[in-house]
N, CA, C and O atoms as a CHARMM CRD file, in Angstrom:
* protein
*
  276
    1    1 MET  N      1.00200  -1.04600   0.14900 PROA 1      0.00000
    2    1 MET  CA    -0.11500  -0.11200   0.23700 PROA 1      0.00000
    3    1 MET  C      0.64400   1.36700  -0.39900 PROA 1      0.00000
    4    1 MET  O     -0.12700   1.93000   0.37800 PROA 1      0.00000
    5    2 GLN  N      0.93800   1.80400  -0.65400 PROA 2      0.00000
    6    2 GLN  CA     1.45800   3.34400  -1.08500 PROA 2      0.00000
    7    2 GLN  C      0.91000   4.25800   0.02800 PROA 2      0.00000
    8    2 GLN  O     -0.28400   4.17900   0.31600 PROA 2      0.00000
    9    3 THR  N      1.76300   5.16500   0.70100 PROA 3      0.00000
   10    3 THR  CA     1.07800   6.29000   1.74700 PROA 3      0.00000
   11    3 THR  C      0.69500   7.46700   0.86700 PROA 3      0.00000
   12    3 THR  O      0.79400   7.52900  -0.35800 PROA 3      0.00000
   13    4 SER  N      0.37100   8.12400   1.46400 PROA 4      0.00000
   14    4 SER  CA     0.38400   9.33500   1.05400 PROA 4      0.00000
   15    4 SER  C      0.92200  10.95000   2.26900 PROA 4      0.00000
   16    4 SER  O      0.39500  11.16900   3.36000 PROA 4      0.00000
   17    5 HSD  N      2.06400  11.82900   1.62100 PROA 5      0.00000
   18    5 HSD  CA     2.63800  12.52800   3.10500 PROA 5      0.00000
   19    5 HSD  C      2.32500  14.11000   2.29200 PROA 5      0.00000
   20    5 HSD  O      2.28200  14.47600   1.11800 PROA 5      0.00000
   21    6 PRO  N      2.10900  14.89100   3.87800 PROA 6      0.00000
   22    6 PRO  CA     1.47800  16.32500   3.16900 PROA 6      0.00000
   23    6 PRO  C      3.52900  16.28300   2.54400 PROA 6      0.00000
   24    6 PRO  O      4.32800  15.34700   2.59900 PROA 6      0.00000
   25    7 PRO  N      3.72100  17.77100   2.00100 PROA 7      0.00000
   26    7 PRO  CA     4.51300  18.78000   1.30100 PROA 7      0.00000
   27    7 PRO  C      5.38800  19.09400   2.61800 PROA 7      0.00000
   28    7 PRO  O      4.99400  19.99700   3.35600 PROA 7      0.00000
   29    8 SER  N      6.27700  18.55400   2.86300 PROA 8      0.00000
   30    8 SER  CA     7.04100  19.34200   4.13000 PROA 8      0.00000
   31    8 SER  C      6.61000  20.80500   3.40300 PROA 8      0.00000
   32    8 SER  O      6.08400  21.01500   2.31100 PROA 8      0.00000
   33    9 ALA  N      7.14000  21.91300   4.67900 PROA 9      0.00000
   34    9 ALA  CA     6.37000  23.14100   4.40500 PROA 9      0.00000
   35    9 ALA  C      8.59600  24.00600   4.57400 PROA 9      0.00000
   36    9 ALA  O      9.40100  23.41700   5.29600 PROA 9      0.00000
   37   10 PRO  N      8.93100  25.03200   3.94300 PROA 10     0.00000
   38   10 PRO  CA    10.03800  24.87300   3.56300 PROA 10     0.00000
   39   10 PRO  C     10.24500  25.27900   4.63400 PROA 10     0.00000
   40   10 PRO  O      9.24100  25.81900   5.10100 PROA 10     0.00000
   41   11 SER  N     11.84800  25.29300   5.86600 PROA 11     0.00000
   42   11 SER  CA    12.16600  26.12800   6.49400 PROA 11     0.00000
   43   11 SER  C     13.05500  26.80600   6.86300 PROA 11     0.00000
   44   11 SER  O     12.42300  27.86200   6.87800 PROA 11     0.00000
   45   12 ALA  N     14.03900  27.08300   7.18700 PROA 12     0.00000
   46   12 ALA  CA    14.84100  28.41800   7.85800 PROA 12     0.00000
   47   12 ALA  C     15.49400  27.75300   6.91600 PROA 12     0.00000
   48   12 ALA  O     15.37800  28.04400   5.72600 PROA 12     0.00000
   49   13 ALA  N     16.52800  26.43700   7.51600 PROA 13     0.00000
   50   13 ALA  CA    18.08100  26.54400   5.84600 PROA 13     0.00000
   51   13 ALA  C     17.42100  26.42000   5.28700 PROA 13     0.00000
   52   13 ALA  O     17.99700  25.56900   4.60900 PROA 13     0.00000
   53   14 ASP  N     15.68700  26.60200   4.43600 PROA 14     0.00000
   54   14 ASP  CA    15.20400  26.43100   3.07700 PROA 14     0.00000
   55   14 ASP  C     16.54400  28.28400   2.93200 PROA 14     0.00000
   56   14 ASP  O     17.61400  28.65400   2.45000 PROA 14     0.00000
   57   15 LEU  N     15.05100  28.90800   3.98200 PROA 15     0.00000
   58   15 LEU  CA    15.38400  30.54200   3.48700 PROA 15     0.00000
   59   15 LEU  C     16.79600  30.60600   3.69600 PROA 15     0.00000
   60   15 LEU  O     17.05400  31.81000   3.70300 PROA 15     0.00000
   61   16 GLU  N     17.43100  30.21500   3.80100 PROA 16     0.00000
   62   16 GLU  CA    18.80900  31.13900   4.60300 PROA 16     0.00000
   63   16 GLU  C     19.66200  31.02800   3.28000 PROA 16     0.00000
   64   16 GLU  O     20.37400  31.97300   2.93800 PROA 16     0.00000
   65   17 LYS  N     19.55800  29.42100   2.25100 PROA 17     0.00000
   66   17 LYS  CA    20.15200  28.85600   1.36400 PROA 17     0.00000
   67   17 LYS  C     19.98600  29.51200   0.82000 PROA 17     0.00000
   68   17 LYS  O     20.90100  30.32600   0.70100 PROA 17     0.00000
   69   18 ALA  N     18.06900  29.87800  -0.39200 PROA 18     0.00000
   70   18 ALA  CA    17.54800  30.77900  -0.95900 PROA 18     0.00000
   71   18 ALA  C     17.99400  31.79500  -1.18000 PROA 18     0.00000
   72   18 ALA  O     17.75700  32.11000  -2.34600 PROA 18     0.00000
   73   19 LEU  N     18.90700  32.99200  -0.31000 PROA 19     0.00000
   74   19 LEU  CA    19.17300  33.90700   0.51000 PROA 19     0.00000
   75   19 LEU  C     20.27900  33.47300  -0.26800 PROA 19     0.00000
   76   19 LEU  O     20.26200  33.66100  -1.48500 PROA 19     0.00000
   77   20 THR  N     21.17300  32.95500   0.24900 PROA 20     0.00000
   78   20 THR  CA    22.42700  33.22200   0.52400 PROA 20     0.00000
   79   20 THR  C     23.44600  34.00100  -0.60200 PROA 20     0.00000
   80   20 THR  O     24.26400  33.32100  -1.22200 PROA 20     0.00000
   81   21 GLY  N     23.34300  35.47000  -0.82600 PROA 21     0.00000
   82   21 GLY  CA    24.78300  35.82500  -1.64000 PROA 21     0.00000
   83   21 GLY  C     24.40100  37.12200  -1.52700 PROA 21     0.00000
   84   21 GLY  O     25.37200  37.86200  -1.68300 PROA 21     0.00000
   85   22 ILE  N     22.86400  38.00600  -1.21300 PROA 22     0.00000
   86   22 ILE  CA    22.61600  38.00700  -0.62200 PROA 22     0.00000
   87   22 ILE  C     22.84400  39.81900  -0.33300 PROA 22     0.00000
   88   22 ILE  O     22.14000  40.10100   0.63700 PROA 22     0.00000
   89   23 ASP  N     23.26700  40.54500  -0.63200 PROA 23     0.00000
   90   23 ASP  CA    23.64200  41.40000   0.29700 PROA 23     0.00000
   91   23 ASP  C     22.93800  42.68600   0.80700 PROA 23     0.00000
   92   23 ASP  O     22.85100  43.80100   0.29200 PROA 23     0.00000
   93   24 TYR  N     22.14500  41.85700   2.75700 PROA 24     0.00000
   94   24 TYR  CA    22.21100  43.07600   3.35900 PROA 24     0.00000
   95   24 TYR  C     23.25800  44.92500   4.18200 PROA 24     0.00000
   96   24 TYR  O     24.40100  45.38000   4.23000 PROA 24     0.00000
   97   25 PRO  N     21.62400  45.35800   4.70100 PROA 25     0.00000
   98   25 PRO  CA    19.79500  45.58700   4.38400 PROA 25     0.00000
   99   25 PRO  C     19.70500  45.86300   3.11500 PROA 25     0.00000
  100   25 PRO  O     20.17200  46.67800   2.31900 PROA 25     0.00000
  101   26 LYS  N     18.63800  44.55100   3.13300 PROA 26     0.00000
  102   26 LYS  CA    17.21100  44.86700   1.98000 PROA 26     0.00000
  103   26 LYS  C     15.71600  45.41000   2.62800 PROA 26     0.00000
  104   26 LYS  O     15.49700  45.77000   3.78500 PROA 26     0.00000
  105   27 SER  N     14.71600  45.33600   1.40100 PROA 27     0.00000
  106   27 SER  CA    14.35300  45.75300   2.66200 PROA 27     0.00000
  107   27 SER  C     13.17300  44.68500   2.02000 PROA 27     0.00000
  108   27 SER  O     13.35500  43.72600   1.26900 PROA 27     0.00000
  109   28 LYS  N     11.58100  45.34300   2.74000 PROA 28     0.00000
  110   28 LYS  CA    10.57100  43.63300   1.34300 PROA 28     0.00000
  111   28 LYS  C     10.87400  43.12700   0.19200 PROA 28     0.00000
  112   28 LYS  O     11.35000  42.00400   0.02400 PROA 28     0.00000
  113   29 GLN  N     10.60000  43.97400  -0.70600 PROA 29     0.00000
  114   29 GLN  CA    10.72000  44.22700  -2.18700 PROA 29     0.00000
  115   29 GLN  C     11.80400  43.90900  -2.60800 PROA 29     0.00000
  116   29 GLN  O     11.90600  43.28400  -3.66300 PROA 29     0.00000
  117   30 ASP  N     13.31000  44.42500  -1.56200 PROA 30     0.00000
  118   30 ASP  CA    14.11200  43.32700  -1.88900 PROA 30     0.00000
  119   30 ASP  C     14.99100  42.32200  -2.44800 PROA 30     0.00000
  120   30 ASP  O     16.03200  42.05700  -3.04900 PROA 30     0.00000
  121   31 LEU  N     13.41500  41.73200  -1.60400 PROA 31     0.00000
  122   31 LEU  CA    14.41200  40.25000  -1.13800 PROA 31     0.00000
  123   31 LEU  C     13.55500  40.12600  -1.95600 PROA 31     0.00000
  124   31 LEU  O     14.40900  40.00200  -2.83400 PROA 31     0.00000
  125   32 VAL  N     11.92900  39.97700  -2.92400 PROA 32     0.00000
  126   32 VAL  CA    10.96700  39.83200  -3.04800 PROA 32     0.00000
  127   32 VAL  C     11.11900  39.79200  -4.67300 PROA 32     0.00000
  128   32 VAL  O     10.64700  38.97500  -5.46300 PROA 32     0.00000
  129   33 GLN  N     11.85100  40.82600  -4.89100 PROA 33     0.00000
  130   33 GLN  CA    12.20300  40.52400  -6.49500 PROA 33     0.00000
  131   33 GLN  C     13.96300  39.79800  -5.81000 PROA 33     0.00000
  132   33 GLN  O     14.58000  39.34500  -6.77500 PROA 33     0.00000
  133   34 TYR  N     14.53200  39.68100  -4.87300 PROA 34     0.00000
  134   34 TYR  CA    16.41400  39.17400  -5.90700 PROA 34     0.00000
  135   34 TYR  C     15.43500  37.19500  -5.87600 PROA 34     0.00000
  136   34 TYR  O     16.11000  36.50900  -6.64300 PROA 34     0.00000
  137   35 ILE  N     13.97400  36.10600  -5.15300 PROA 35     0.00000
  138   35 ILE  CA    13.63100  35.45700  -4.47300 PROA 35     0.00000
  139   35 ILE  C     13.35000  35.30700  -6.72400 PROA 35     0.00000
  140   35 ILE  O     14.11800  34.83700  -7.56300 PROA 35     0.00000
  141   36 SER  N     12.47100  35.71200  -6.83100 PROA 36     0.00000
  142   36 SER  CA    12.50600  36.36900  -7.78300 PROA 36     0.00000
  143   36 SER  C     12.89100  35.79100  -9.07200 PROA 36     0.00000
  144   36 SER  O     12.51600  35.03100  -9.96500 PROA 36     0.00000
  145   37 GLN  N     13.92900  36.63100  -8.65500 PROA 37     0.00000
  146   37 GLN  CA    15.04200  35.83000  -9.90900 PROA 37     0.00000
  147   37 GLN  C     15.06100  34.00700  -9.69900 PROA 37     0.00000
  148   37 GLN  O     15.16800  32.94700 -10.31600 PROA 37     0.00000
  149   38 LYS  N     14.89800  34.51400  -8.54600 PROA 38     0.00000
  150   38 LYS  CA    16.25200  32.39000  -8.39900 PROA 38     0.00000
  151   38 LYS  C     15.43500  31.98100  -9.06200 PROA 38     0.00000
  152   38 LYS  O     15.92300  31.26800  -9.93900 PROA 38     0.00000
  153   39 SER  N     13.98700  32.08400  -9.13500 PROA 39     0.00000
  154   39 SER  CA    12.41300  31.12900  -9.43000 PROA 39     0.00000
  155   39 SER  C     13.14900  29.70600  -9.27900 PROA 39     0.00000
  156   39 SER  O     13.15100  28.79900  -8.44800 PROA 39     0.00000
  157   40 SER  N     14.01800  30.08500 -10.99700 PROA 40     0.00000
  158   40 SER  CA    13.96200  28.24900 -11.08300 PROA 40     0.00000
  159   40 SER  C     14.66800  27.20900 -10.09700 PROA 40     0.00000
  160   40 SER  O     14.93600  26.08900 -10.53200 PROA 40     0.00000
  161   41 THR  N     15.01500  27.59700  -8.61200 PROA 41     0.00000
  162   41 THR  CA    15.35200  27.31200  -7.16700 PROA 41     0.00000
  163   41 THR  C     14.72600  27.11700  -6.67300 PROA 41     0.00000
  164   41 THR  O     14.60700  26.28200  -5.77600 PROA 41     0.00000
  165   42 VAL  N     14.01000  27.91600  -7.13500 PROA 42     0.00000
  166   42 VAL  CA    12.79800  28.35500  -5.34900 PROA 42     0.00000
  167   42 VAL  C     11.46000  27.49400  -5.70800 PROA 42     0.00000
  168   42 VAL  O     10.92700  26.99300  -6.69800 PROA 42     0.00000
  169   43 GLY  N     11.23200  27.63000  -4.25300 PROA 43     0.00000
  170   43 GLY  CA    10.02100  26.83400  -5.04600 PROA 43     0.00000
  171   43 GLY  C      8.99400  27.70000  -4.06600 PROA 43     0.00000
  172   43 GLY  O      9.06000  28.32000  -3.00500 PROA 43     0.00000
  173   44 SER  N      8.01700  27.36500  -5.06100 PROA 44     0.00000
  174   44 SER  CA     7.52200  28.45300  -5.13800 PROA 44     0.00000
  175   44 SER  C      6.19600  28.49800  -4.05800 PROA 44     0.00000
  176   44 SER  O      5.25800  29.16400  -4.49600 PROA 44     0.00000
  177   45 ASP  N      5.99400  27.92700  -2.79900 PROA 45     0.00000
  178   45 ASP  CA     6.41600  28.18000  -1.23100 PROA 45     0.00000
  179   45 ASP  C      7.30600  28.88700  -0.39700 PROA 45     0.00000
  180   45 ASP  O      7.25100  29.55500   0.63600 PROA 45     0.00000
  181   46 LEU  N      7.57800  28.76200  -0.66100 PROA 46     0.00000
  182   46 LEU  CA     9.31300  29.56500  -0.47900 PROA 46     0.00000
  183   46 LEU  C      8.63900  30.93000  -1.20700 PROA 46     0.00000
  184   46 LEU  O      7.96900  31.79200  -0.63700 PROA 46     0.00000
  185   47 ALA  N      8.78500  30.90900  -1.76900 PROA 47     0.00000
  186   47 ALA  CA     8.51200  32.72000  -2.34500 PROA 47     0.00000
  187   47 ALA  C      7.37100  32.99600  -1.97400 PROA 47     0.00000
  188   47 ALA  O      7.03100  34.17300  -1.85200 PROA 47     0.00000
  189   48 GLN  N      6.50900  31.94300  -1.70700 PROA 48     0.00000
  190   48 GLN  CA     4.85900  33.29700  -1.34500 PROA 48     0.00000
  191   48 GLN  C      4.95200  33.36500   0.06000 PROA 48     0.00000
  192   48 GLN  O      4.10400  33.94900   0.73500 PROA 48     0.00000
  193   49 LEU  N      6.63000  32.40300   0.87100 PROA 49     0.00000
  194   49 LEU  CA     6.43300  32.58000   2.26000 PROA 49     0.00000
  195   49 LEU  C      7.18800  34.49800   2.27200 PROA 49     0.00000
  196   49 LEU  O      6.67200  35.46600   2.83100 PROA 49     0.00000
  197   50 VAL  N      8.71200  34.46900   1.32500 PROA 50     0.00000
  198   50 VAL  CA     9.10200  35.89700   1.32900 PROA 50     0.00000
  199   50 VAL  C      8.47200  36.73900   1.49100 PROA 50     0.00000
  200   50 VAL  O      8.46800  37.37700   2.54400 PROA 50     0.00000
  201   51 ARG  N      7.28800  37.15500  -0.14400 PROA 51     0.00000
  202   51 ARG  CA     6.33000  37.62500  -0.22600 PROA 51     0.00000
  203   51 ARG  C      5.16000  37.85000   1.10200 PROA 51     0.00000
  204   51 ARG  O      4.22700  38.12500   0.34700 PROA 51     0.00000
  205   52 SER  N      4.81000  37.89800   1.87100 PROA 52     0.00000
  206   52 SER  CA     4.65200  37.90300   3.30200 PROA 52     0.00000
  207   52 SER  C      4.65900  38.52100   4.16000 PROA 52     0.00000
  208   52 SER  O      3.78200  39.02900   4.85800 PROA 52     0.00000
  209   53 LEU  N      6.04200  38.51500   4.16200 PROA 53     0.00000
  210   53 LEU  CA     6.89800  38.97500   5.79000 PROA 53     0.00000
  211   53 LEU  C      6.79100  40.77400   5.21000 PROA 53     0.00000
  212   53 LEU  O      6.71900  41.26800   4.08500 PROA 53     0.00000
  213   54 PRO  N      6.83200  41.47400   6.85400 PROA 54     0.00000
  214   54 PRO  CA     6.19100  42.86800   6.39700 PROA 54     0.00000
  215   54 PRO  C      7.07300  43.61600   6.22100 PROA 54     0.00000
  216   54 PRO  O      8.23600  43.77700   6.59100 PROA 54     0.00000
  217   55 GLU  N      6.12600  44.21200   5.39100 PROA 55     0.00000
  218   55 GLU  CA     7.20300  45.85500   4.76900 PROA 55     0.00000
  219   55 GLU  C      7.81700  46.09000   6.01200 PROA 55     0.00000
  220   55 GLU  O      7.29200  46.08300   7.12600 PROA 55     0.00000
  221   56 ARG  N      9.63400  46.41700   5.52500 PROA 56     0.00000
  222   56 ARG  CA    10.56000  46.55200   7.07200 PROA 56     0.00000
  223   56 ARG  C     12.24000  46.57100   6.09600 PROA 56     0.00000
  224   56 ARG  O     12.53200  46.04200   5.02300 PROA 56     0.00000
  225   57 ASN  N     12.81800  47.17300   6.77000 PROA 57     0.00000
  226   57 ASN  CA    13.96400  46.80000   6.08800 PROA 57     0.00000
  227   57 ASN  C     14.48400  45.82100   6.68200 PROA 57     0.00000
  228   57 ASN  O     14.22400  45.75700   7.88300 PROA 57     0.00000
  229   58 TYR  N     15.55300  44.52000   5.98200 PROA 58     0.00000
  230   58 TYR  CA    16.64200  43.18900   6.79000 PROA 58     0.00000
  231   58 TYR  C     17.75400  43.54600   7.25900 PROA 58     0.00000
  232   58 TYR  O     18.60300  43.51000   6.36800 PROA 58     0.00000
  233   59 ARG  N     18.20800  43.91200   8.34400 PROA 59     0.00000
  234   59 ARG  CA    19.56700  43.27600   8.71400 PROA 59     0.00000
  235   59 ARG  C     20.35100  42.27500   7.93200 PROA 59     0.00000
  236   59 ARG  O     21.48900  42.56000   7.55900 PROA 59     0.00000
  237   60 ASP  N     19.46500  40.37700   7.48600 PROA 60     0.00000
  238   60 ASP  CA    20.30100  39.30800   8.21600 PROA 60     0.00000
  239   60 ASP  C     19.53100  38.75800   8.11700 PROA 60     0.00000
  240   60 ASP  O     18.54300  38.93600   8.83000 PROA 60     0.00000
  241   61 SER  N     19.58000  37.91100   7.28500 PROA 61     0.00000
  242   61 SER  CA    18.63900  36.31800   6.68100 PROA 61     0.00000
  243   61 SER  C     18.33500  35.65200   8.49600 PROA 61     0.00000
  244   61 SER  O     17.27600  35.08800   8.77100 PROA 61     0.00000
  245   62 ALA  N     18.86500  35.75100   8.99100 PROA 62     0.00000
  246   62 ALA  CA    18.22000  35.59700  10.53500 PROA 62     0.00000
  247   62 ALA  C     16.64800  36.73900  10.55000 PROA 62     0.00000
  248   62 ALA  O     15.49200  36.36200  10.35800 PROA 62     0.00000
  249   63 GLU  N     17.20800  38.42400  10.89200 PROA 63     0.00000
  250   63 GLU  CA    16.02500  38.68700  11.09700 PROA 63     0.00000
  251   63 GLU  C     14.67300  38.19400  10.47600 PROA 63     0.00000
  252   63 GLU  O     13.64600  37.91800  11.09600 PROA 63     0.00000
  253   64 VAL  N     14.97400  38.11600   8.55200 PROA 64     0.00000
  254   64 VAL  CA    14.09600  37.29100   8.15600 PROA 64     0.00000
  255   64 VAL  C     14.39900  35.73000   8.64200 PROA 64     0.00000
  256   64 VAL  O     15.03600  34.92200   7.96500 PROA 64     0.00000
  257   65 ALA  N     14.02900  35.56100   9.47700 PROA 65     0.00000
  258   65 ALA  CA    13.26200  33.83700   9.70800 PROA 65     0.00000
  259   65 ALA  C     12.64100  34.13300  10.42700 PROA 65     0.00000
  260   65 ALA  O     11.49200  33.69200  10.41900 PROA 65     0.00000
  261   66 VAL  N     13.20400  35.34700  11.78000 PROA 66     0.00000
  262   66 VAL  CA    12.74400  35.41600  13.03800 PROA 66     0.00000
  263   66 VAL  C     11.13500  36.27500  13.13600 PROA 66     0.00000
  264   66 VAL  O     10.22200  36.27500  13.96100 PROA 66     0.00000
  265   67 ALA  N     11.42000  37.07300  11.61600 PROA 67     0.00000
  266   67 ALA  CA     9.98200  37.57800  11.02500 PROA 67     0.00000
  267   67 ALA  C      9.09600  36.70200   9.97700 PROA 67     0.00000
  268   67 ALA  O      7.98600  37.09200   9.61500 PROA 67     0.00000
  269   68 LEU  N      9.79000  35.25000   9.43100 PROA 68     0.00000
  270   68 LEU  CA     8.39300  35.04100   9.65200 PROA 68     0.00000
  271   68 LEU  C      7.73500  33.76400  10.70700 PROA 68     0.00000
  272   68 LEU  O      6.87200  32.90100  10.54600 PROA 68     0.00000
  273   69 GLY  N      8.56700  34.12800  11.75800 PROA 69     0.00000
  274   69 GLY  CA     8.24600  33.76700  13.29000 PROA 69     0.00000
  275   69 GLY  C      9.21500  31.68900  12.70100 PROA 69     0.00000
  276   69 GLY  O      9.30700  30.79100  13.53900 PROA 69     0.00000
């Protein structure tokens, strides 16, 4: 019998990997634009998470992760 597992949600590690190479500080819009440019390697769930960030400037990927909860 084959079982079905729900897809896993993006982790903080996935987010950090997706934002590798970006120079901070960045605004939410800068992060959305950066993720959009990497759309071929970043999943839609992760891109949606970045779009859900509060409008503000982020000093590093840790601040991004904290903002996402």
